[in-house]
PDB file of C-alpha atoms and ligand atoms in Angstrom:
ATOM      1  CA  MET D   1      -0.325   0.133  -0.001  1.00 77.00           C
ATOM      2  CA  SER D   2       0.945   3.628  -1.055  1.00 89.00           C
ATOM      3  CA  ILE D   3       2.094   5.608   1.885  1.00 92.00           C
ATOM      4  CA  ASN D   4       1.682   9.391   2.071  1.00 95.00           C
ATOM      5  CA  LEU D   5       4.295  11.177   3.192  1.00 95.00           C
ATOM      6  CA  GLU D   6       4.367  14.344   4.903  1.00 96.00           C
ATOM      7  CA  LYS D   7       6.843  17.387   4.405  1.00 96.00           C
ATOM      8  CA  GLY D   8      10.010  16.458   6.879  1.00 96.00           C
ATOM      9  CA  GLN D   9       8.908  12.708   6.858  1.00 96.00           C
ATOM     10  CA  ARG D  10      11.005   9.077   6.080  1.00 95.00           C
ATOM     11  CA  ILE D  11      10.847   6.092   4.718  1.00 93.00           C
ATOM     12  CA  SER D  12      12.628   2.970   4.083  1.00 91.00           C
ATOM     13  CA  LEU D  13      12.249   1.510   0.650  1.00 88.00           C
ATOM     14  CA  GLU D  14      11.259  -2.131   0.083  1.00 79.00           C
ATOM     15  CA  LYS D  15       9.363  -3.606  -2.370  1.00 71.00           C
ATOM     16  CA  ASP D  16       5.958  -5.168  -0.536  1.00 68.00           C
ATOM     17  CA  GLY D  17       6.507  -7.596   1.652  1.00 70.00           C
ATOM     18  CA  GLY D  18       9.977  -6.691   2.078  1.00 74.00           C
ATOM     19  CA  GLY D  19      13.178  -6.953   0.561  1.00 75.00           C
ATOM     20  CA  ILE D  20      15.702  -5.150  -1.617  1.00 77.00           C
ATOM     21  CA  LEU D  21      13.794  -3.273  -4.368  1.00 87.00           C
ATOM     22  CA  GLN D  22      16.140  -2.823  -7.829  1.00 90.00           C
ATOM     23  CA  LYS D  23      14.734  -0.249  -9.388  1.00 95.00           C
ATOM     24  CA  VAL D  24      12.579   2.499  -8.676  1.00 96.00           C
ATOM     25  CA  VAL D  25      10.619   5.180 -11.617  1.00 98.00           C
ATOM     26  CA  VAL D  26      10.648   8.272  -9.557  1.00 98.00           C
ATOM     27  CA  GLY D  27       7.618  10.475 -10.715  1.00 98.00           C
ATOM     28  CA  LEU D  28       6.631  14.137 -10.112  1.00 98.00           C
ATOM     29  CA  GLY D  29       3.742  16.016 -11.206  1.00 97.00           C
ATOM     30  CA  TRP D  30       1.925  19.638 -11.010  1.00 97.00           C
ATOM     31  CA  ASP D  31      -0.841  21.505 -12.773  1.00 96.00           C
ATOM     32  CA  VAL D  32      -1.205  24.921 -13.682  1.00 95.00           C
ATOM     33  CA  ALA D  33      -3.525  26.729 -11.204  1.00 90.00           C
ATOM     34  CA  ASP D  34      -6.977  28.073 -12.208  1.00 82.00           C
ATOM     35  CA  GLY D  35      -6.585  27.614 -16.066  1.00 79.00           C
ATOM     36  CA  GLY D  36      -3.354  30.184 -16.063  1.00 86.00           C
ATOM     37  CA  PRO D  37      -1.185  29.770 -18.877  1.00 92.00           C
ATOM     38  CA  ASP D  38       1.132  26.449 -19.073  1.00 95.00           C
ATOM     39  CA  ILE D  39       4.289  26.160 -16.989  1.00 96.00           C
ATOM     40  CA  ASP D  40       7.164  23.838 -17.498  1.00 97.00           C
ATOM     41  CA  CYS D  41       8.632  22.560 -14.699  1.00 97.00           C
ATOM     42  CA  ASP D  42      11.576  20.546 -15.601  1.00 97.00           C
ATOM     43  CA  ALA D  43      12.485  17.713 -12.987  1.00 97.00           C
ATOM     44  CA  SER D  44      16.119  16.479 -12.113  1.00 98.00           C
ATOM     45  CA  ALA D  45      18.303  14.086 -10.368  1.00 98.00           C
ATOM     46  CA  ILE D  46      21.040  14.860  -8.581  1.00 98.00           C
ATOM     47  CA  LEU D  47      23.327  12.422  -7.421  1.00 98.00           C
ATOM     48  CA  CYS D  48      25.524  13.308  -4.543  1.00 98.00           C
ATOM     49  CA  GLY D  49      28.913  12.081  -3.258  1.00 97.00           C
ATOM     50  CA  SER D  50      29.212  11.425   0.572  1.00 94.00           C
ATOM     51  CA  ASN D  51      30.071  15.157   1.265  1.00 95.00           C
ATOM     52  CA  GLY D  52      26.566  16.216  -0.740  1.00 95.00           C
ATOM     53  CA  LYS D  53      28.262  17.078  -3.241  1.00 97.00           C
ATOM     54  CA  ILE D  54      28.327  16.167  -6.885  1.00 97.00           C
ATOM     55  CA  THR D  55      31.659  16.114  -8.248  1.00 91.00           C
ATOM     56  CA  ASP D  56      30.331  16.208 -12.832  1.00 94.00           C
ATOM     57  CA  LYS D  57      28.173  18.063 -14.369  1.00 95.00           C
ATOM     58  CA  LYS D  58      26.611  14.272 -15.595  1.00 97.00           C
ATOM     59  CA  ASP D  59      25.954  13.539 -12.054  1.00 98.00           C
ATOM     60  CA  ILE D  60      22.779  15.654 -12.767  1.00 97.00           C
ATOM     61  CA  VAL D  61      20.390  14.045 -14.763  1.00 98.00           C
ATOM     62  CA  PHE D  62      17.572  16.009 -16.483  1.00 97.00           C
ATOM     63  CA  TYR D  63      16.434  15.893 -19.827  1.00 95.00           C
ATOM     64  CA  ASN D  64      19.813  18.169 -21.467  1.00 94.00           C
ATOM     65  CA  ASN D  65      21.128  15.123 -20.657  1.00 97.00           C
ATOM     66  CA  LYS D  66      19.134  12.061 -19.767  1.00 98.00           C
ATOM     67  CA  ASN D  67      21.620   9.642 -19.111  1.00 98.00           C
ATOM     68  CA  HIS D  68      24.228   9.468 -16.312  1.00 98.00           C
ATOM     69  CA  PRO D  69      27.310   7.663 -17.580  1.00 98.00           C
ATOM     70  CA  SER D  70      26.627   4.312 -14.840  1.00 98.00           C
ATOM     71  CA  GLY D  71      23.475   3.979 -16.573  1.00 98.00           C
ATOM     72  CA  SER D  72      21.607   3.917 -13.187  1.00 98.00           C
ATOM     73  CA  VAL D  73      19.826   7.067 -13.518  1.00 98.00           C
ATOM     74  CA  TYR D  74      18.061   8.685 -17.023  1.00 98.00           C
ATOM     75  CA  SER D  75      15.352  10.717 -17.610  1.00 98.00           C
ATOM     76  CA  THR D  76      12.108   9.998 -19.689  1.00 96.00           C
ATOM     77  CA  GLY D  77      12.130  13.274 -21.073  1.00 94.00           C
ATOM     78  CA  ASP D  78      11.040  17.099 -21.423  1.00 96.00           C
ATOM     79  CA  ASN D  79       7.387  17.807 -19.844  1.00 96.00           C
ATOM     80  CA  LEU D  80       6.572  21.407 -20.769  1.00 96.00           C
ATOM     81  CA  THR D  81       2.673  22.019 -19.457  1.00 96.00           C
ATOM     82  CA  GLY D  82       2.340  19.790 -17.169  1.00 95.00           C
ATOM     83  CA  GLU D  83      -1.149  18.968 -18.944  1.00 94.00           C
ATOM     84  CA  GLY D  84      -2.972  15.808 -17.589  1.00 93.00           C
ATOM     85  CA  GLU D  85      -3.467  13.674 -14.038  1.00 94.00           C
ATOM     86  CA  GLY D  86      -0.628  10.905 -13.327  1.00 96.00           C
ATOM     87  CA  ASP D  87       3.395  11.588 -13.859  1.00 98.00           C
ATOM     88  CA  ASP D  88       4.531  14.569 -16.035  1.00 98.00           C
ATOM     89  CA  GLU D  89       8.599  13.969 -15.498  1.00 98.00           C
ATOM     90  CA  GLN D  90       9.783  10.535 -14.674  1.00 98.00           C
ATOM     91  CA  LEU D  91      12.844   9.375 -13.483  1.00 98.00           C
ATOM     92  CA  ILE D  92      13.983   6.058 -13.483  1.00 98.00           C
ATOM     93  CA  VAL D  93      16.499   5.018 -11.304  1.00 98.00           C
ATOM     94  CA  ASP D  94      18.343   1.408 -11.127  1.00 97.00           C
ATOM     95  CA  LEU D  95      19.039   1.285  -7.757  1.00 95.00           C
ATOM     96  CA  ALA D  96      21.272  -2.036  -7.497  1.00 93.00           C
ATOM     97  CA  LYS D  97      23.278   0.085 -10.258  1.00 96.00           C
ATOM     98  CA  VAL D  98      24.078   3.105  -8.779  1.00 97.00           C
ATOM     99  CA  PRO D  99      28.310   2.783  -8.178  1.00 97.00           C
ATOM    100  CA  ALA D 100      28.919   2.568  -4.462  1.00 97.00           C
ATOM    101  CA  LYS D 101      30.307   6.326  -4.336  1.00 97.00           C
ATOM    102  CA  TYR D 102      26.718   7.644  -4.539  1.00 98.00           C
ATOM    103  CA  GLU D 103      25.530   8.327  -1.425  1.00 97.00           C
ATOM    104  CA  LYS D 104      22.119  10.305  -1.870  1.00 97.00           C
ATOM    105  CA  ILE D 105      20.187  11.250  -5.056  1.00 98.00           C
ATOM    106  CA  VAL D 106      18.234  14.206  -4.710  1.00 98.00           C
ATOM    107  CA  PHE D 107      15.627  15.180  -6.714  1.00 98.00           C
ATOM    108  CA  VAL D 108      14.654  19.065  -7.388  1.00 98.00           C
ATOM    109  CA  VAL D 109      11.888  20.709  -9.595  1.00 97.00           C
ATOM    110  CA  THR D 110      12.935  24.017 -11.810  1.00 97.00           C
ATOM    111  CA  ILE D 111      10.555  25.932 -13.621  1.00 97.00           C
ATOM    112  CA  TYR D 112      11.784  26.841 -17.381  1.00 96.00           C
ATOM    113  CA  GLU D 113      12.301  30.655 -17.698  1.00 95.00           C
ATOM    114  CA  ALA D 114      10.686  31.063 -14.391  1.00 95.00           C
ATOM    115  CA  SER D 115      11.680  34.961 -13.880  1.00 93.00           C
ATOM    116  CA  LYS D 116      11.102  35.691 -17.800  1.00 95.00           C
ATOM    117  CA  ARG D 117       7.376  34.136 -17.821  1.00 95.00           C
ATOM    118  CA  LYS D 118       7.299  35.759 -13.920  1.00 96.00           C
ATOM    119  CA  GLN D 119       5.714  32.159 -12.990  1.00 96.00           C
ATOM    120  CA  ASP D 120       6.482  30.876  -9.824  1.00 96.00           C
ATOM    121  CA  PHE D 121       4.785  28.005  -7.304  1.00 96.00           C
ATOM    122  CA  GLY D 122       2.537  30.026  -6.524  1.00 96.00           C
ATOM    123  CA  GLN D 123       0.797  29.204  -9.719  1.00 96.00           C
ATOM    124  CA  ILE D 124       0.693  24.990  -9.677  1.00 96.00           C
ATOM    125  CA  ASN D 125      -1.556  23.035  -8.071  1.00 95.00           C
ATOM    126  CA  ASN D 126      -1.284  19.294  -7.490  1.00 95.00           C
ATOM    127  CA  ALA D 127       2.765  18.989  -7.556  1.00 97.00           C
ATOM    128  CA  PHE D 128       3.964  16.113  -6.035  1.00 98.00           C
ATOM    129  CA  ILE D 129       6.236  13.406  -6.422  1.00 98.00           C
ATOM    130  CA  ARG D 130       6.498   9.706  -6.137  1.00 98.00           C
ATOM    131  CA  ILE D 131       7.733   6.445  -6.127  1.00 97.00           C
ATOM    132  CA  VAL D 132       7.091   3.224  -8.160  1.00 96.00           C
ATOM    133  CA  ASP D 133       8.088   0.038  -7.544  1.00 94.00           C
ATOM    134  CA  GLY D 134       9.917  -0.431 -11.199  1.00 94.00           C
ATOM    135  CA  GLY D 135       9.094  -4.447 -11.004  1.00 91.00           C
ATOM    136  CA  THR D 136       5.663  -4.108  -9.971  1.00 91.00           C
ATOM    137  CA  SER D 137       4.610  -0.906 -11.076  1.00 94.00           C
ATOM    138  CA  LYS D 138       3.026  -0.411  -7.460  1.00 93.00           C
ATOM    139  CA  GLU D 139       3.466   3.582  -6.237  1.00 95.00           C
ATOM    140  CA  ILE D 140       5.645   3.600  -3.150  1.00 94.00           C
ATOM    141  CA  MET D 141       4.838   6.678  -1.477  1.00 95.00           C
ATOM    142  CA  LYS D 142       3.357  10.344  -2.340  1.00 97.00           C
ATOM    143  CA  TYR D 143       4.976  13.379  -1.417  1.00 97.00           C
ATOM    144  CA  SER D 144       2.407  15.768  -2.628  1.00 97.00           C
ATOM    145  CA  LEU D 145       2.964  19.782  -1.778  1.00 95.00           C
ATOM    146  CA  SER D 146       0.065  21.218   0.859  1.00 90.00           C
ATOM    147  CA  GLU D 147       0.975  24.393   0.402  1.00 91.00           C
ATOM    148  CA  LYS D 148       1.863  26.795  -2.169  1.00 91.00           C
ATOM    149  CA  TYR D 149       5.253  28.584  -2.732  1.00 95.00           C
ATOM    150  CA  PRO D 150       4.279  32.056  -4.114  1.00 96.00           C
ATOM    151  CA  GLY D 151       8.018  33.743  -5.336  1.00 96.00           C
ATOM    152  CA  LYS D 152       9.629  30.595  -5.111  1.00 97.00           C
ATOM    153  CA  THR D 153      11.007  28.949  -8.696  1.00 97.00           C
ATOM    154  CA  ALA D 154      12.439  26.038  -7.659  1.00 97.00           C
ATOM    155  CA  MET D 155      11.825  22.873  -5.456  1.00 97.00           C
ATOM    156  CA  ILE D 156      13.934  20.560  -3.859  1.00 97.00           C
ATOM    157  CA  PHE D 157      11.205  17.565  -3.487  1.00 97.00           C
ATOM    158  CA  GLY D 158      13.225  14.946  -1.567  1.00 98.00           C
ATOM    159  CA  GLU D 159      16.046  12.393  -1.641  1.00 98.00           C
ATOM    160  CA  LEU D 160      16.922   8.974  -1.209  1.00 97.00           C
ATOM    161  CA  TYR D 161      20.052   7.622   0.796  1.00 97.00           C
ATOM    162  CA  ARG D 162      21.990   5.203   1.186  1.00 95.00           C
ATOM    163  CA  LYS D 163      21.147   3.755   4.466  1.00 92.00           C
ATOM    164  CA  ASP D 164      22.125  -0.300   5.871  1.00 88.00           C
ATOM    165  CA  GLY D 165      22.998  -1.477   2.760  1.00 87.00           C
ATOM    166  CA  GLY D 166      19.070  -0.264   1.328  1.00 90.00           C
ATOM    167  CA  TRP D 167      17.840   3.113   0.297  1.00 94.00           C
ATOM    168  CA  LYS D 168      15.271   5.585   2.291  1.00 95.00           C
ATOM    169  CA  PHE D 169      13.984   8.434   0.930  1.00 96.00           C
ATOM    170  CA  THR D 170      13.142  12.111   2.784  1.00 97.00           C
ATOM    171  CA  ALA D 171      10.412  14.699   1.875  1.00 97.00           C
ATOM    172  CA  ILE D 172      12.075  17.945   2.366  1.00 97.00           C
ATOM    173  CA  GLY D 173       9.771  20.581   0.389  1.00 97.00           C
ATOM    174  CA  GLN D 174      12.547  23.070   0.645  1.00 97.00           C
ATOM    175  CA  ALA D 175      11.570  25.948  -1.336  1.00 97.00           C
ATOM    176  CA  THR D 176      13.713  27.854  -3.450  1.00 97.00           C
ATOM    177  CA  GLU D 177      14.292  30.978  -5.812  1.00 97.00           C
ATOM    178  CA  ASP D 178      16.578  29.581  -8.073  1.00 95.00           C
ATOM    179  CA  GLY D 179      15.721  30.602 -11.497  1.00 90.00           C
ATOM    180  CA  ALA D 180      17.461  27.564 -13.592  1.00 90.00           C
ATOM    181  CA  ILE D 181      18.647  24.214 -13.197  1.00 92.00           C
ATOM    182  CA  SER D 182      22.690  25.294 -13.275  1.00 92.00           C
ATOM    183  CA  GLU D 183      22.153  27.527 -10.423  1.00 94.00           C
ATOM    184  CA  MET D 184      20.203  25.039  -8.014  1.00 95.00           C
ATOM    185  CA  ALA D 185      22.835  22.160  -9.299  1.00 94.00           C
ATOM    186  CA  SER D 186      25.177  25.556  -8.012  1.00 94.00           C
ATOM    187  CA  ARG D 187      24.028  24.258  -4.141  1.00 96.00           C
ATOM    188  CA  PHE D 188      25.516  20.460  -4.470  1.00 96.00           C
ATOM    189  CA  MET D 189      29.460  21.688  -6.425  1.00 95.00           C
TER     190      MET D 189
HETATM  191 CA1   CA I   1       9.860  20.232 -18.777  1.00 50.25          CA
HETATM  192 CA1   CA I   2      -0.417  17.680 -14.104  1.00 50.25          CA
END
């Protein structure tokens, strides 16, 4: 059964009935509030070492760098509008293949050309991150933003991190004013 996480909560990622997960789908979704113009959110996965930093720009996986060199994380592509229910962008993580030097994978969402288009998280509804078992397609957990963030143009949604030989996920929900993926990524450099 899927668990609804609150901001700050963490869970262990396990298969239904226990056991280690091989592959997960990290889905992110959003809708435009009140019939406003399209908003192009971009989801990224940032692979960090034990110091919480990236070692290479290729450790940021998103629509413009779809495949991590290790083959363990990839992006299914760029959604420009957020139209429709369900996942609008997805990052696939092959947990078993993540090289040992990476301790955590942070999932962030930025708004493309937010300042030029004068867009922010105050104009977004139903933003969420969820994790699905890639083997069974069953949802493991979902974290939905419970409030709006006017003036905020990016969101650190959560992170997967290694713990006791497995993986845990924390719902972070930290809104920022970063204008682009490069700005967000500089937090991890
Ligand atoms: Ca996008
Ligand atoms: Ca949507």
